[in-house]
Coordinates of C-alpha atoms in Angstrom, one line a residue:
Chain A
M1 CA 59.9 -33.8 -30.9
L2 CA 56.4 -32.8 -31.6
K3 CA 54.3 -32.8 -28.5
I4 CA 50.8 -34.4 -28.2
K5 CA 48.2 -31.6 -28.6
P6 CA 46.0 -30.9 -25.7
T7 CA 42.4 -30.5 -26.5
N8 CA 39.9 -28.8 -24.3
I9 CA 37.5 -27.2 -26.8
N10 CA 34.0 -25.9 -26.0
Y11 CA 32.1 -26.4 -29.3
N12 CA 29.1 -24.5 -27.8
E13 CA 30.9 -21.2 -27.5
A14 CA 32.2 -19.5 -30.7
V15 CA 34.7 -16.8 -29.7
I16 CA 35.1 -15.7 -33.4
S17 CA 32.3 -15.8 -35.9
I18 CA 32.9 -14.6 -39.5
R19 CA 30.0 -14.4 -41.9
D20 CA 30.2 -13.6 -45.7
L21 CA 33.4 -11.6 -45.3
Y22 CA 34.6 -9.8 -48.4
K23 CA 37.6 -7.5 -48.8
S24 CA 39.1 -5.9 -51.8
F25 CA 42.0 -3.6 -52.4
G26 CA 41.0 -1.6 -55.5
H27 CA 40.3 -4.2 -58.2
N28 CA 42.1 -6.9 -56.2
H29 CA 39.3 -9.0 -54.6
V30 CA 41.2 -10.7 -51.7
L31 CA 38.5 -12.3 -49.6
R32 CA 35.3 -13.4 -51.4
G33 CA 32.8 -14.7 -48.9
I34 CA 34.6 -16.1 -45.9
N35 CA 32.7 -18.0 -43.2
L36 CA 34.4 -19.2 -40.1
D37 CA 33.7 -20.1 -36.5
V38 CA 36.5 -20.5 -33.9
Y39 CA 35.4 -22.1 -30.7
K40 CA 36.6 -21.5 -27.2
G41 CA 39.9 -23.3 -26.6
E42 CA 40.3 -24.2 -30.3
N43 CA 43.3 -23.7 -32.5
V44 CA 42.3 -23.1 -36.1
V45 CA 44.9 -23.1 -38.8
V46 CA 44.3 -21.1 -41.9
L47 CA 46.4 -22.5 -44.7
G48 CA 46.9 -21.0 -48.1
R49 CA 49.5 -19.8 -50.6
S50 CA 51.2 -16.4 -50.1
G51 CA 49.0 -13.5 -51.2
T52 CA 45.7 -15.4 -50.7
G53 CA 44.6 -12.9 -48.0
K54 CA 45.4 -15.0 -44.9
S55 CA 47.0 -12.0 -43.1
V56 CA 44.2 -9.7 -44.3
L57 CA 41.7 -12.0 -42.5
I58 CA 43.4 -11.7 -39.1
K59 CA 44.0 -8.0 -39.5
I60 CA 40.2 -7.6 -40.1
I61 CA 39.6 -9.7 -36.9
V62 CA 41.7 -7.4 -34.8
G63 CA 40.3 -4.2 -36.5
L64 CA 43.5 -3.2 -38.3
L65 CA 41.6 -3.4 -41.6
K66 CA 37.9 -2.7 -42.3
P67 CA 35.9 -5.4 -43.9
G68 CA 34.4 -4.6 -47.3
K69 CA 31.2 -6.6 -46.7
G70 CA 30.1 -9.1 -44.1
S71 CA 30.3 -9.4 -40.3
V72 CA 33.1 -10.3 -37.9
N73 CA 32.0 -11.0 -34.4
V74 CA 34.7 -11.4 -31.8
L75 CA 33.8 -12.3 -28.2
G76 CA 30.3 -11.1 -28.9
M77 CA 31.3 -7.8 -30.4
E78 CA 30.9 -6.7 -34.1
V79 CA 34.4 -5.5 -34.8
D80 CA 33.6 -2.9 -37.5
K81 CA 30.9 -1.3 -35.4
L82 CA 33.0 -0.6 -32.4
N83 CA 34.2 2.9 -31.6
G84 CA 37.8 3.6 -30.7
A85 CA 37.5 3.0 -27.0
E86 CA 35.5 -0.2 -27.5
L87 CA 37.9 -1.5 -30.0
R88 CA 40.9 -0.9 -27.7
E89 CA 39.0 -2.7 -24.9
L90 CA 38.5 -5.7 -27.3
R91 CA 42.1 -5.7 -28.4
L92 CA 43.2 -6.2 -24.8
K93 CA 41.6 -9.6 -25.1
I94 CA 43.4 -10.5 -28.3
G95 CA 47.0 -11.3 -28.7
F96 CA 48.6 -10.7 -32.1
S97 CA 51.9 -12.3 -33.0
F98 CA 53.3 -10.6 -36.1
Q99 CA 55.1 -12.4 -38.9
H100 CA 58.3 -10.4 -38.2
S101 CA 57.7 -10.1 -34.5
A102 CA 57.3 -6.3 -34.6
L103 CA 59.3 -5.9 -31.4
Y104 CA 60.0 -2.2 -30.5
D105 CA 63.6 -1.7 -31.6
S106 CA 64.4 1.0 -29.2
M107 CA 63.5 -1.0 -26.1
T108 CA 65.1 -4.0 -24.4
V109 CA 63.2 -7.3 -24.2
R110 CA 62.1 -6.4 -20.7
E111 CA 60.9 -2.9 -21.8
N112 CA 59.0 -4.5 -24.7
L113 CA 57.1 -6.6 -22.2
E114 CA 56.7 -4.0 -19.6
F115 CA 55.4 -1.3 -22.0
P116 CA 51.9 -2.7 -22.6
L117 CA 51.6 -4.1 -19.1
V118 CA 52.2 -0.8 -17.2
R119 CA 49.9 1.1 -19.6
H120 CA 47.0 -1.2 -19.2
R121 CA 47.4 -2.5 -15.6
K122 CA 48.2 0.7 -13.8
S123 CA 47.4 -0.7 -10.4
L124 CA 50.2 -3.3 -10.5
T125 CA 53.1 -2.8 -8.1
R126 CA 56.7 -2.9 -9.3
S127 CA 57.2 -6.4 -8.0
E128 CA 54.0 -7.6 -9.6
V129 CA 55.2 -6.2 -12.9
N130 CA 58.6 -7.9 -12.5
N131 CA 56.8 -11.2 -11.6
A132 CA 54.6 -11.0 -14.7
I133 CA 57.6 -10.3 -17.0
D134 CA 59.5 -13.2 -15.5
E135 CA 56.5 -15.5 -15.8
V136 CA 55.9 -14.9 -19.5
L137 CA 59.6 -15.0 -20.3
D138 CA 59.8 -18.3 -18.4
A139 CA 56.8 -19.6 -20.4
V140 CA 58.6 -18.9 -23.7
G141 CA 61.9 -20.2 -22.3
L142 CA 63.8 -16.9 -22.7
L143 CA 64.3 -15.6 -19.1
Q144 CA 68.0 -14.9 -19.8
T145 CA 67.3 -12.4 -22.6
K146 CA 65.6 -9.8 -20.4
K147 CA 68.3 -7.1 -20.8
Q148 CA 69.0 -7.8 -24.5
M149 CA 67.9 -5.6 -27.4
P150 CA 65.7 -7.1 -30.1
S151 CA 68.5 -6.8 -32.6
E152 CA 70.6 -9.1 -30.5
L153 CA 68.1 -12.0 -30.7
S154 CA 67.8 -14.7 -33.3
G155 CA 64.7 -15.0 -35.5
G156 CA 63.2 -17.7 -33.3
Q157 CA 63.9 -15.8 -30.1
R158 CA 62.2 -12.7 -31.6
K159 CA 59.1 -14.7 -32.4
R160 CA 59.0 -16.1 -28.9
I161 CA 59.4 -12.7 -27.3
G162 CA 56.7 -11.4 -29.6
I163 CA 54.4 -14.1 -28.3
A164 CA 55.5 -13.3 -24.7
R165 CA 54.6 -9.6 -25.2
T166 CA 51.1 -10.6 -26.2
L167 CA 50.7 -13.2 -23.4
I168 CA 51.6 -10.6 -20.7
L169 CA 48.1 -9.1 -21.1
Q170 CA 46.6 -12.6 -20.7
P171 CA 44.5 -12.6 -23.9
Q172 CA 41.6 -14.9 -24.6
I173 CA 42.3 -15.1 -28.3
M174 CA 45.7 -15.5 -30.0
L175 CA 46.3 -14.6 -33.7
Y176 CA 49.5 -15.9 -35.1
D177 CA 50.7 -14.5 -38.5
E178 CA 53.1 -17.0 -40.1
P179 CA 54.7 -18.1 -36.8
T180 CA 57.2 -20.4 -38.3
A181 CA 58.1 -18.4 -41.5
G182 CA 61.8 -18.0 -41.9
L183 CA 62.8 -20.3 -39.1
D184 CA 65.0 -23.4 -39.2
P185 CA 63.1 -26.7 -38.5
I186 CA 64.2 -27.0 -34.9
S187 CA 63.0 -23.4 -34.1
S188 CA 59.8 -24.1 -36.0
I189 CA 59.1 -27.2 -33.8
E190 CA 59.8 -25.1 -30.7
I191 CA 57.3 -22.5 -31.9
N192 CA 54.7 -25.1 -32.7
N193 CA 55.2 -26.6 -29.2
L194 CA 55.0 -23.1 -27.7
I195 CA 51.7 -22.4 -29.5
N196 CA 50.3 -25.6 -28.0
E197 CA 51.6 -24.7 -24.6
V198 CA 50.0 -21.3 -24.8
Q199 CA 46.7 -23.0 -25.7
E200 CA 47.0 -25.3 -22.7
Q201 CA 48.4 -22.9 -20.1
Y202 CA 46.5 -19.7 -21.0
H203 CA 43.3 -21.4 -22.3
T204 CA 43.4 -19.4 -25.5
S205 CA 41.5 -19.8 -28.7
S206 CA 43.8 -19.2 -31.7
I207 CA 43.9 -18.6 -35.4
I208 CA 47.3 -19.6 -36.9
I209 CA 48.0 -18.3 -40.4
T210 CA 50.6 -20.4 -42.1
H211 CA 51.6 -22.2 -45.3
D212 CA 53.8 -24.6 -43.3
L213 CA 52.0 -28.0 -43.2
T214 CA 54.2 -29.2 -40.3
C215 CA 53.0 -26.3 -38.2
A216 CA 49.4 -26.8 -39.4
K217 CA 49.5 -30.5 -38.4
A218 CA 51.2 -29.9 -35.0
T219 CA 49.1 -27.0 -33.8
G220 CA 45.7 -27.1 -35.6
D221 CA 42.6 -28.7 -34.1
R222 CA 41.0 -27.7 -37.3
V223 CA 42.5 -26.6 -40.6
A224 CA 40.8 -24.3 -43.1
M225 CA 42.2 -24.2 -46.6
L226 CA 42.0 -20.7 -48.3
L227 CA 42.0 -20.5 -52.0
D228 CA 40.8 -17.7 -54.3
G229 CA 39.4 -15.7 -51.4
K230 CA 37.3 -18.6 -50.0
F231 CA 37.7 -21.6 -47.7
I232 CA 37.5 -24.5 -50.1
R233 CA 37.8 -27.2 -47.3
Q234 CA 37.7 -27.3 -43.5
G235 CA 38.3 -30.1 -41.0
T236 CA 41.0 -31.9 -39.2
F237 CA 44.4 -32.0 -41.0
D238 CA 43.8 -35.6 -42.2
E239 CA 40.3 -34.7 -43.4
V240 CA 41.5 -31.7 -45.4
F241 CA 44.4 -33.5 -47.0
G242 CA 42.7 -36.9 -47.4
T243 CA 41.1 -35.7 -50.6
D244 CA 41.6 -36.1 -54.3
D245 CA 41.0 -32.3 -54.9
E246 CA 43.9 -31.4 -57.1
R247 CA 44.0 -27.8 -55.7
I248 CA 44.6 -29.2 -52.2
R249 CA 46.8 -32.1 -53.2
I250 CA 49.2 -29.9 -55.1
F251 CA 49.7 -27.7 -51.9
F252 CA 50.3 -30.9 -49.8
D253 CA 52.7 -32.5 -52.3
Y254 CA 54.7 -29.4 -52.9
N255 CA 55.1 -28.8 -49.2
F256 CA 56.5 -32.2 -48.5
I257 CA 58.6 -32.4 -51.7
K258 CA 60.1 -29.1 -50.7
Chain B
M1 CA 44.1 -14.1 -63.5
D2 CA 43.0 -11.0 -61.6
S3 CA 45.5 -8.8 -63.4
I4 CA 44.3 -10.1 -66.8
N5 CA 40.7 -9.4 -66.1
R6 CA 41.3 -6.2 -64.2
P7 CA 39.4 -3.2 -65.6
P8 CA 41.5 -0.1 -66.5
E9 CA 42.1 2.3 -63.6
K10 CA 39.7 5.3 -63.6
H11 CA 40.9 8.7 -62.5
V12 CA 38.8 11.8 -61.6
I13 CA 41.2 14.2 -63.2
S14 CA 44.5 12.5 -63.9
K15 CA 46.6 10.0 -61.9
G16 CA 49.0 12.7 -60.7
L17 CA 46.4 15.3 -59.8
D18 CA 44.2 12.7 -58.1
A19 CA 47.2 11.7 -56.0
F20 CA 48.0 15.4 -55.2
F21 CA 44.4 16.2 -54.0
L22 CA 44.2 12.9 -52.1
N23 CA 47.5 13.8 -50.4
I24 CA 46.1 17.3 -49.4
Y25 CA 43.0 15.6 -48.1
R26 CA 45.0 13.1 -46.1
S27 CA 47.3 15.8 -44.7
A28 CA 44.3 17.9 -43.6
N29 CA 42.9 14.9 -41.9
F30 CA 46.2 14.2 -40.2
V31 CA 46.4 17.8 -38.8
F32 CA 42.7 17.7 -37.8
R33 CA 43.3 14.3 -36.0
F34 CA 46.3 15.9 -34.2
F35 CA 44.2 18.6 -32.7
K36 CA 41.5 16.1 -31.8
E37 CA 43.9 13.7 -30.0
V38 CA 46.2 16.2 -28.4
F39 CA 43.6 17.7 -26.0
R40 CA 42.0 14.4 -25.1
P41 CA 43.3 12.4 -22.1
P42 CA 45.3 10.3 -21.3
F43 CA 48.2 12.6 -21.9
E44 CA 51.6 11.1 -22.9
F45 CA 53.6 13.2 -20.5
T46 CA 56.5 10.8 -20.2
E47 CA 56.8 10.4 -24.0
I48 CA 56.5 14.2 -24.6
T49 CA 59.3 14.8 -22.1
R50 CA 61.5 12.2 -23.7
Q51 CA 60.8 13.7 -27.1
C52 CA 61.6 17.2 -25.8
F53 CA 64.9 15.9 -24.6
E54 CA 65.5 14.2 -28.0
V55 CA 64.6 17.3 -30.0
G56 CA 66.1 20.0 -27.7
Y57 CA 69.1 18.6 -25.8
K58 CA 70.4 16.5 -28.7
S59 CA 70.3 19.5 -31.1
L60 CA 72.2 21.8 -28.7
A61 CA 75.6 21.1 -30.1
L62 CA 74.6 21.7 -33.7
I63 CA 72.5 24.8 -32.9
S64 CA 75.4 26.3 -30.7
M65 CA 77.9 25.9 -33.5
T66 CA 75.6 27.2 -36.3
G67 CA 74.3 30.1 -34.2
F68 CA 77.8 31.2 -33.1
I69 CA 79.2 31.0 -36.6
T70 CA 76.2 32.8 -38.0
G71 CA 76.5 35.7 -35.6
L72 CA 80.3 35.9 -36.0
V73 CA 80.3 35.7 -39.8
F74 CA 77.3 38.1 -40.2
T75 CA 79.1 40.7 -38.1
K76 CA 82.4 40.2 -40.0
Q77 CA 80.6 40.5 -43.4
S78 CA 78.6 43.6 -42.4
R79 CA 81.6 45.6 -40.9
P80 CA 83.2 46.7 -44.2
S81 CA 79.9 48.2 -45.5
L82 CA 79.3 50.1 -42.3
S83 CA 82.9 51.2 -41.8
D84 CA 82.7 52.9 -45.3
F85 CA 80.2 55.3 -43.6
G86 CA 82.0 55.3 -40.2
A87 CA 79.1 53.6 -38.7
T88 CA 80.6 50.5 -37.1
S89 CA 79.0 51.5 -33.9
W90 CA 75.7 50.5 -35.5
L91 CA 76.9 46.9 -35.8
P92 CA 75.3 45.6 -32.5
S93 CA 71.9 46.9 -33.4
L94 CA 72.1 45.9 -37.0
V95 CA 73.2 42.4 -36.0
S96 CA 70.6 42.0 -33.3
I97 CA 67.8 43.0 -35.6
A98 CA 69.0 40.6 -38.3
I99 CA 69.4 37.8 -35.8
I100 CA 66.3 38.2 -33.7
R101 CA 63.9 39.0 -36.5
A102 CA 65.2 36.6 -39.2
L103 CA 68.3 34.6 -38.8
A104 CA 67.7 32.8 -35.5
P105 CA 64.2 31.5 -36.2
L106 CA 65.1 30.6 -39.8
V107 CA 68.5 29.0 -39.1
T108 CA 67.1 27.0 -36.1
A109 CA 64.2 25.8 -38.1
L110 CA 66.2 24.8 -41.1
I111 CA 68.7 22.9 -38.9
C112 CA 65.8 21.2 -37.1
A113 CA 64.1 20.3 -40.3
G114 CA 67.3 18.5 -41.4
K115 CA 68.1 16.9 -38.1
V116 CA 64.9 16.4 -36.2
G117 CA 62.4 16.2 -39.1
S118 CA 64.3 13.6 -41.0
N119 CA 64.9 11.7 -37.7
I120 CA 61.2 11.6 -36.9
A121 CA 60.3 10.5 -40.4
A122 CA 62.9 7.8 -40.5
E123 CA 62.0 6.5 -37.0
L124 CA 58.2 6.4 -37.7
G125 CA 58.8 5.1 -41.2
S126 CA 60.9 2.1 -40.0
M127 CA 58.3 1.5 -37.3
K128 CA 55.6 1.5 -39.9
V129 CA 57.3 -0.9 -42.3
T130 CA 58.3 -3.3 -39.5
E131 CA 54.7 -3.3 -38.3
Q132 CA 55.7 -1.8 -34.9
I133 CA 52.9 0.8 -35.4
D134 CA 50.4 -2.0 -35.9
A135 CA 51.8 -3.7 -32.9
L136 CA 51.1 -0.6 -30.8
E137 CA 47.6 -0.5 -32.2
V138 CA 46.8 -4.2 -31.4
S139 CA 48.2 -3.7 -27.9
A140 CA 45.3 -1.2 -27.5
I141 CA 47.8 1.7 -27.4
N142 CA 46.8 4.7 -29.6
P143 CA 49.8 5.0 -31.9
F144 CA 48.8 8.4 -33.2
K145 CA 48.7 9.9 -29.7
Y146 CA 51.8 8.1 -28.5
L147 CA 54.0 8.7 -31.6
V148 CA 52.6 11.6 -33.5
A149 CA 51.0 13.9 -30.9
S150 CA 54.0 13.6 -28.6
R151 CA 56.5 14.4 -31.3
V152 CA 54.6 17.3 -32.8
L153 CA 54.2 18.8 -29.3
A154 CA 57.9 18.3 -28.6
T155 CA 59.0 20.1 -31.7
T156 CA 56.4 22.9 -31.2
I157 CA 57.6 23.4 -27.6
M158 CA 61.3 23.1 -28.2
L159 CA 61.8 25.1 -31.4
P160 CA 61.1 28.5 -29.6
I161 CA 63.5 27.6 -26.8
L162 CA 66.2 26.5 -29.3
M163 CA 65.5 29.7 -31.3
M164 CA 66.1 31.9 -28.2
Y165 CA 69.2 29.9 -27.3
S166 CA 70.4 30.2 -30.9
A167 CA 69.9 33.9 -30.9
F168 CA 71.8 34.3 -27.7
V169 CA 74.7 32.2 -29.0
A170 CA 74.7 34.2 -32.3
M171 CA 74.8 37.4 -30.3
M172 CA 77.8 36.1 -28.4
G173 CA 79.5 35.3 -31.7
S174 CA 78.8 38.8 -32.9
F175 CA 80.1 40.2 -29.6
L176 CA 83.3 38.3 -30.0
D177 CA 84.0 40.0 -33.3
V178 CA 82.9 43.4 -32.2
H179 CA 84.9 43.2 -29.0
T180 CA 88.0 42.0 -30.9
N181 CA 87.8 44.9 -33.3
E182 CA 86.3 47.7 -31.4
Q183 CA 87.1 46.6 -27.8
T184 CA 83.4 47.2 -26.9
S185 CA 82.4 45.9 -23.5
M186 CA 79.6 43.3 -23.2
T187 CA 77.3 45.8 -21.4
T188 CA 77.6 48.4 -24.1
F189 CA 77.3 45.8 -26.8
F190 CA 74.0 44.4 -25.4
E191 CA 72.6 47.9 -24.6
N192 CA 73.2 48.9 -28.2
A193 CA 71.9 45.6 -29.5
F194 CA 68.6 45.7 -27.6
S195 CA 68.0 49.4 -28.0
S196 CA 66.5 48.7 -31.4
I197 CA 64.6 45.5 -30.5
T198 CA 60.9 45.8 -29.8
F199 CA 58.5 43.5 -28.1
L200 CA 56.9 42.8 -31.5
D201 CA 60.3 41.6 -32.9
I202 CA 60.6 39.0 -30.1
F203 CA 56.9 38.1 -30.2
T204 CA 57.1 37.6 -34.0
S205 CA 60.2 35.4 -33.7
V206 CA 58.7 33.2 -31.0
A207 CA 55.5 32.9 -33.0
K208 CA 57.6 32.0 -36.1
A209 CA 59.5 29.4 -34.1
I210 CA 56.3 27.8 -32.8
I211 CA 54.8 27.6 -36.3
F212 CA 58.1 26.2 -37.7
G213 CA 58.3 23.6 -34.9
F214 CA 54.7 22.5 -35.5
T215 CA 55.5 22.3 -39.3
I216 CA 58.6 20.2 -38.8
G217 CA 56.9 17.8 -36.4
M218 CA 53.8 17.5 -38.5
V219 CA 55.6 16.9 -41.8
G220 CA 58.1 14.5 -40.3
C221 CA 55.3 12.5 -38.6
Y222 CA 53.1 12.5 -41.7
Q223 CA 55.8 11.3 -43.9
G224 CA 56.9 8.6 -41.5
Y225 CA 53.4 7.5 -40.6
H226 CA 52.5 7.0 -44.3
T227 CA 55.7 5.3 -45.3
T228 CA 55.3 2.5 -47.8
H229 CA 57.6 0.3 -49.9
G230 CA 59.9 -1.0 -47.2
T231 CA 63.3 0.4 -46.3
Q232 CA 63.5 2.3 -49.6
G233 CA 60.3 4.1 -48.5
V234 CA 61.9 5.0 -45.2
G235 CA 64.7 6.9 -47.0
K236 CA 62.2 8.6 -49.2
A237 CA 60.1 9.6 -46.2
A238 CA 63.1 11.1 -44.5
N239 CA 64.1 13.0 -47.6
A240 CA 60.6 14.2 -48.3
S241 CA 60.3 15.4 -44.7
V242 CA 63.3 17.7 -45.0
V243 CA 62.4 19.0 -48.5
I244 CA 58.7 19.7 -47.6
S245 CA 59.4 21.1 -44.2
M246 CA 61.9 23.6 -45.7
F247 CA 59.4 24.5 -48.4
F248 CA 56.7 25.3 -45.8
I249 CA 59.2 27.1 -43.6
F250 CA 60.1 29.5 -46.3
I251 CA 56.5 30.1 -47.3
E252 CA 55.6 30.7 -43.6
E253 CA 58.6 33.0 -43.2
V254 CA 57.4 35.2 -46.1
L255 CA 53.8 35.3 -44.7
I256 CA 54.8 36.1 -41.1
V257 CA 57.2 38.8 -42.2
Q258 CA 54.4 40.3 -44.3
V259 CA 52.1 40.3 -41.3
A260 CA 54.8 41.7 -39.0
T261 CA 55.6 44.5 -41.4
W262 CA 51.9 45.3 -41.6
L263 CA 51.7 45.4 -37.8
R264 CA 54.9 47.6 -37.6
T265 CA 53.5 50.1 -40.1
P266 CA 51.9 53.0 -38.1

């Protein structure tokens, strides 16, 4: 069952501000003038076909890629102007959930969660670390997997552990890269619910990259449709898809026919 | 649409040469970054220790077997030539010079290039293609320091230790053959063996092992860290790591031997 989305958005405070963002790889112009504001407590879904630069966008936000042109302001800091230490400081406030989870293969679930925590919260005692691990595992509903290796988990479980690993540092912003890609419908709904629970429980602002309309409808306070390197329409799910624009209708129709 | 309108690619010299020089530039940057990161805190002591264990302890069995056989076989093969001149008593010193000056550093390095270098490249390569390196980075952990600096330091520290161990085991292999054939005692064997070894020989070998270790770690990490094209790329990175490491090891061997010979010349 899809849960009712909680909404507690502060439209006076943008946590992410993107202005005239361009990015090219050689002759391939991926982003061609992106403008986007994400407000405190808001979940923004970026929709678009594969290869339209959705993942590139969030990788620029977190500083994994440099913008070609334009500015990306995250929590009041211009990402491409930060030095190494400042960027690391900013990244502590951003959680990034990877498309394929990117769990550390050589570590157990518990070690995956413990690793970032003990490095960044050196003052925590053993029991505080244990409590923090139990808390996030409980939040994603996988307390029983603590001793398992990532290879022993299902795709959905891996995604949830990936989210738990980011939550353990209590980020202010969450970036989800294709959170439901490759999952069965039930697992997808569980992930959608988890994204909403994270927003409610941890008061995060999020960007959710997806081409899954069910995910977009369930999690997005606002949807931005990316096509040819630009947002061609932004608004609520119904506003974006209540249009006769053929470029958007075809995406909608195909998703539901599929 | 993009591919139809895309202008033709431009090269400074040619596609191959451009890639070659770009690779040299990136490698130089990689080495420079290592020296920049390795002396800057925080230091990854736990990871360095873990890597030293991986590189050193886990290579012991292979190094022991190869070292022992090298010493034994080299002694066996040298005996007929020396016995023609009635000079089998020179075997310990001949073998010790060969082992300490050349065989131990070279054999240890080649084995480590195959075992350790490929392992490092494959491990980092698979981390790269599964976005685990990106995951480290977005968790505000410096992946270069954590993954690369620790591994390069571990190979640089462990290679000389493995080399000395390998030399010792090879000498034991040699002793076994000498003792079986000439009933020489261990004390006599080692006295003869070390009578012709100088400080410069040992110093040169240790220096060689340090340089070989650095090379193996650096090449393995570079190949792994720059892996592309998915799992196929991981295999290619591991393979390239072994081939390139061995190539550099031989070049360095020649250069260091030249320098040592020049130093030995009165």
